[in-house]
Amino acid sequence: MVTGLVVSNLENLLPAFQSTPLEVQFRKAVREARIKAATSNHPVYLRFDDVAEEFQVVDRAPASEEDMDAPVITNPEVTVEFFPVPAEAEGGLGRTSDVDWDEPLPQLQFHPSGVSQPAQVRFRWRTGEESVLSLDPFSSGPLASKELFE
């Protein structure tokens, strides 16, 4: 009986590990992107649509910045940004000069081999709450860590 109470209240006991519906959508979109890349045998891209507040899996990268333009939303409910994560210095490529590590990416790329870009995804709500999920490039999930900021 005690086990049943603990399990049923686990989400209340561990608030740092609770997922918002948007984070759940992100996990589903990552799975969809990986599967689509593998079955189509070409890279696919994951974007966040600010207007619809949803993730989109698309078959091609934008040809230009104009393809990425969307209506400007003042005071959106949530903003989602993808940030690149550099490879480890030991045994990896380290930081390269052609990447601005503090500049958000317009999208994430998923390869047919199952590999994705190493990235962190920042969710920022209008209330000021923020959470960051780390995307494992080799498995594209489960998301390696979640950090909450107040």
Tab-separated table of C-alpha atoms in Angstrom:
chain	number	residue	atom	x	y	z
A	1	MET	CA	0.000	0.000	0.000
A	2	VAL	CA	2.873	2.370	0.813
A	3	THR	CA	4.491	1.601	-2.542
A	4	GLY	CA	1.262	2.484	-4.317
A	5	LEU	CA	1.096	5.842	-2.566
A	6	VAL	CA	4.728	6.644	-3.352
A	7	VAL	CA	4.420	5.670	-7.016
A	8	SER	CA	1.169	7.584	-7.483
A	9	ASN	CA	2.739	10.722	-5.940
A	10	LEU	CA	6.149	10.366	-7.591
A	11	GLU	CA	5.631	13.389	-9.849
A	12	ASN	CA	4.783	15.540	-6.837
A	13	LEU	CA	7.872	14.299	-4.993
A	14	LEU	CA	10.235	15.028	-7.894
A	15	PRO	CA	9.104	18.354	-9.402
A	16	ALA	CA	12.426	18.907	-11.204
A	17	PHE	CA	11.723	15.881	-13.386
A	18	GLN	CA	8.187	16.794	-14.359
A	19	SER	CA	7.735	17.458	-18.035
A	20	THR	CA	5.594	20.184	-19.465
A	21	PRO	CA	3.330	19.276	-22.372
A	22	LEU	CA	5.704	21.186	-24.672
A	23	GLU	CA	8.683	19.114	-23.500
A	24	VAL	CA	6.659	15.952	-24.128
A	25	GLN	CA	5.859	17.263	-27.636
A	26	PHE	CA	9.578	17.864	-28.154
A	27	ARG	CA	10.437	14.270	-27.190
A	28	LYS	CA	7.786	12.944	-29.586
A	29	ALA	CA	9.024	15.221	-32.386
A	30	VAL	CA	12.606	13.990	-31.840
A	31	ARG	CA	11.445	10.379	-32.176
A	32	GLU	CA	9.454	11.260	-35.293
A	33	ALA	CA	12.470	13.056	-36.845
A	34	ARG	CA	14.798	10.110	-36.175
A	35	ILE	CA	12.364	7.622	-37.678
A	36	LYS	CA	11.639	9.807	-40.705
A	37	ALA	CA	15.371	10.339	-41.381
A	38	ALA	CA	16.074	6.611	-41.153
A	39	THR	CA	13.148	5.520	-43.313
A	40	SER	CA	13.593	8.205	-45.976
A	41	ASN	CA	17.389	7.779	-46.028
A	42	HIS	CA	18.025	11.542	-46.067
A	43	PRO	CA	18.422	14.202	-43.366
A	44	VAL	CA	15.333	15.789	-41.836
A	45	TYR	CA	15.021	18.925	-39.736
A	46	LEU	CA	13.167	19.789	-36.564
A	47	ARG	CA	11.906	23.358	-36.057
A	48	PHE	CA	9.679	25.150	-33.599
A	49	ASP	CA	6.773	27.114	-35.064
A	50	ASP	CA	6.278	30.156	-32.817
A	51	VAL	CA	2.815	30.920	-34.203
A	52	ALA	CA	1.340	27.446	-33.704
A	53	GLU	CA	3.583	26.745	-30.682
A	54	GLU	CA	4.441	23.295	-31.982
A	55	PHE	CA	7.384	21.360	-33.360
A	56	GLN	CA	7.571	20.569	-37.071
A	57	VAL	CA	9.573	17.846	-38.803
A	58	VAL	CA	10.468	18.970	-42.329
A	59	ASP	CA	12.301	17.302	-45.214
A	60	ARG	CA	14.606	20.115	-46.221
A	61	ALA	CA	16.704	22.896	-44.796
A	62	PRO	CA	15.597	26.402	-45.720
A	63	ALA	CA	17.183	27.693	-48.930
A	64	SER	CA	17.613	31.122	-47.354
A	65	GLU	CA	16.867	33.132	-44.237
A	66	GLU	CA	13.640	34.292	-45.909
A	67	ASP	CA	12.350	30.703	-45.796
A	68	MET	CA	12.705	30.806	-42.012
A	69	ASP	CA	10.901	34.131	-41.573
A	70	ALA	CA	7.701	33.959	-39.562
A	71	PRO	CA	5.363	36.601	-38.267
A	72	VAL	CA	6.782	38.390	-35.254
A	73	ILE	CA	4.825	37.530	-32.132
A	74	THR	CA	4.899	40.027	-29.295
A	75	ASN	CA	4.997	38.444	-25.848
A	76	PRO	CA	4.589	34.789	-26.890
A	77	GLU	CA	3.460	32.236	-24.326
A	78	VAL	CA	6.698	30.273	-24.812
A	79	THR	CA	9.925	30.604	-26.786
A	80	VAL	CA	12.026	27.618	-27.790
A	81	GLU	CA	15.664	27.942	-28.834
A	82	PHE	CA	18.157	25.317	-30.009
A	83	PHE	CA	21.799	25.891	-29.041
A	84	PRO	CA	24.775	23.944	-30.439
A	85	VAL	CA	26.930	21.998	-28.018
A	86	PRO	CA	30.641	21.736	-28.891
A	87	ALA	CA	32.396	18.381	-29.095
A	88	GLU	CA	34.643	17.517	-26.187
A	89	ALA	CA	38.174	18.842	-26.593
A	90	GLU	CA	39.723	15.440	-25.861
A	91	GLY	CA	39.295	13.136	-28.820
A	92	GLY	CA	36.750	15.443	-30.462
A	93	LEU	CA	36.975	18.359	-32.784
A	94	GLY	CA	36.612	20.926	-30.029
A	95	ARG	CA	35.261	24.369	-30.784
A	96	THR	CA	35.528	25.484	-34.360
A	97	SER	CA	35.765	29.107	-35.366
A	98	ASP	CA	32.881	29.018	-37.873
A	99	VAL	CA	30.228	28.321	-35.224
A	100	ASP	CA	28.837	30.928	-32.849
A	101	TRP	CA	28.160	28.768	-29.789
A	102	ASP	CA	25.977	31.423	-28.139
A	103	GLU	CA	23.773	31.994	-31.196
A	104	PRO	CA	20.614	29.812	-31.410
A	105	LEU	CA	20.212	27.419	-34.325
A	106	PRO	CA	17.126	27.799	-36.549
A	107	GLN	CA	16.564	24.011	-36.483
A	108	LEU	CA	18.057	20.649	-35.525
A	109	GLN	CA	19.257	18.174	-38.131
A	110	PHE	CA	18.718	14.406	-37.899
A	111	HIS	CA	20.740	12.054	-40.137
A	112	PRO	CA	19.631	8.685	-41.571
A	113	SER	CA	22.336	6.994	-39.488
A	114	GLY	CA	20.408	7.962	-36.348
A	115	VAL	CA	22.791	10.727	-35.305
A	116	SER	CA	21.650	14.278	-34.636
A	117	GLN	CA	23.316	17.554	-33.794
A	118	PRO	CA	24.396	17.756	-30.157
A	119	ALA	CA	22.231	20.512	-28.757
A	120	GLN	CA	20.540	22.045	-25.794
A	121	VAL	CA	16.926	23.120	-26.093
A	122	ARG	CA	15.841	26.097	-24.002
A	123	PHE	CA	12.165	26.565	-23.162
A	124	ARG	CA	11.275	30.015	-21.812
A	125	TRP	CA	7.726	30.758	-20.661
A	126	ARG	CA	6.170	34.196	-20.382
A	127	THR	CA	5.984	33.667	-16.607
A	128	GLY	CA	9.800	33.761	-16.492
A	129	GLU	CA	10.210	30.039	-15.885
A	130	GLU	CA	12.914	28.391	-17.970
A	131	SER	CA	14.093	24.835	-18.523
A	132	VAL	CA	16.902	23.375	-20.613
A	133	LEU	CA	17.012	19.869	-22.070
A	134	SER	CA	20.201	18.316	-23.455
A	135	LEU	CA	19.889	16.238	-26.618
A	136	ASP	CA	22.200	13.230	-26.873
A	137	PRO	CA	23.537	13.258	-30.476
A	138	PHE	CA	23.943	9.489	-30.744
A	139	SER	CA	20.613	8.312	-29.449
A	140	SER	CA	18.741	11.614	-29.929
A	141	GLY	CA	17.225	10.784	-26.587
A	142	PRO	CA	16.345	10.090	-23.985
A	143	LEU	CA	17.223	13.630	-23.185
A	144	ALA	CA	20.340	13.435	-21.105
A	145	SER	CA	19.600	16.107	-18.536
A	146	LYS	CA	17.145	18.723	-17.483
A	147	GLU	CA	18.127	21.861	-15.674
A	148	LEU	CA	15.561	24.194	-14.167
A	149	PHE	CA	16.222	27.870	-13.648
A	150	GLU	CA	14.152	30.283	-11.618
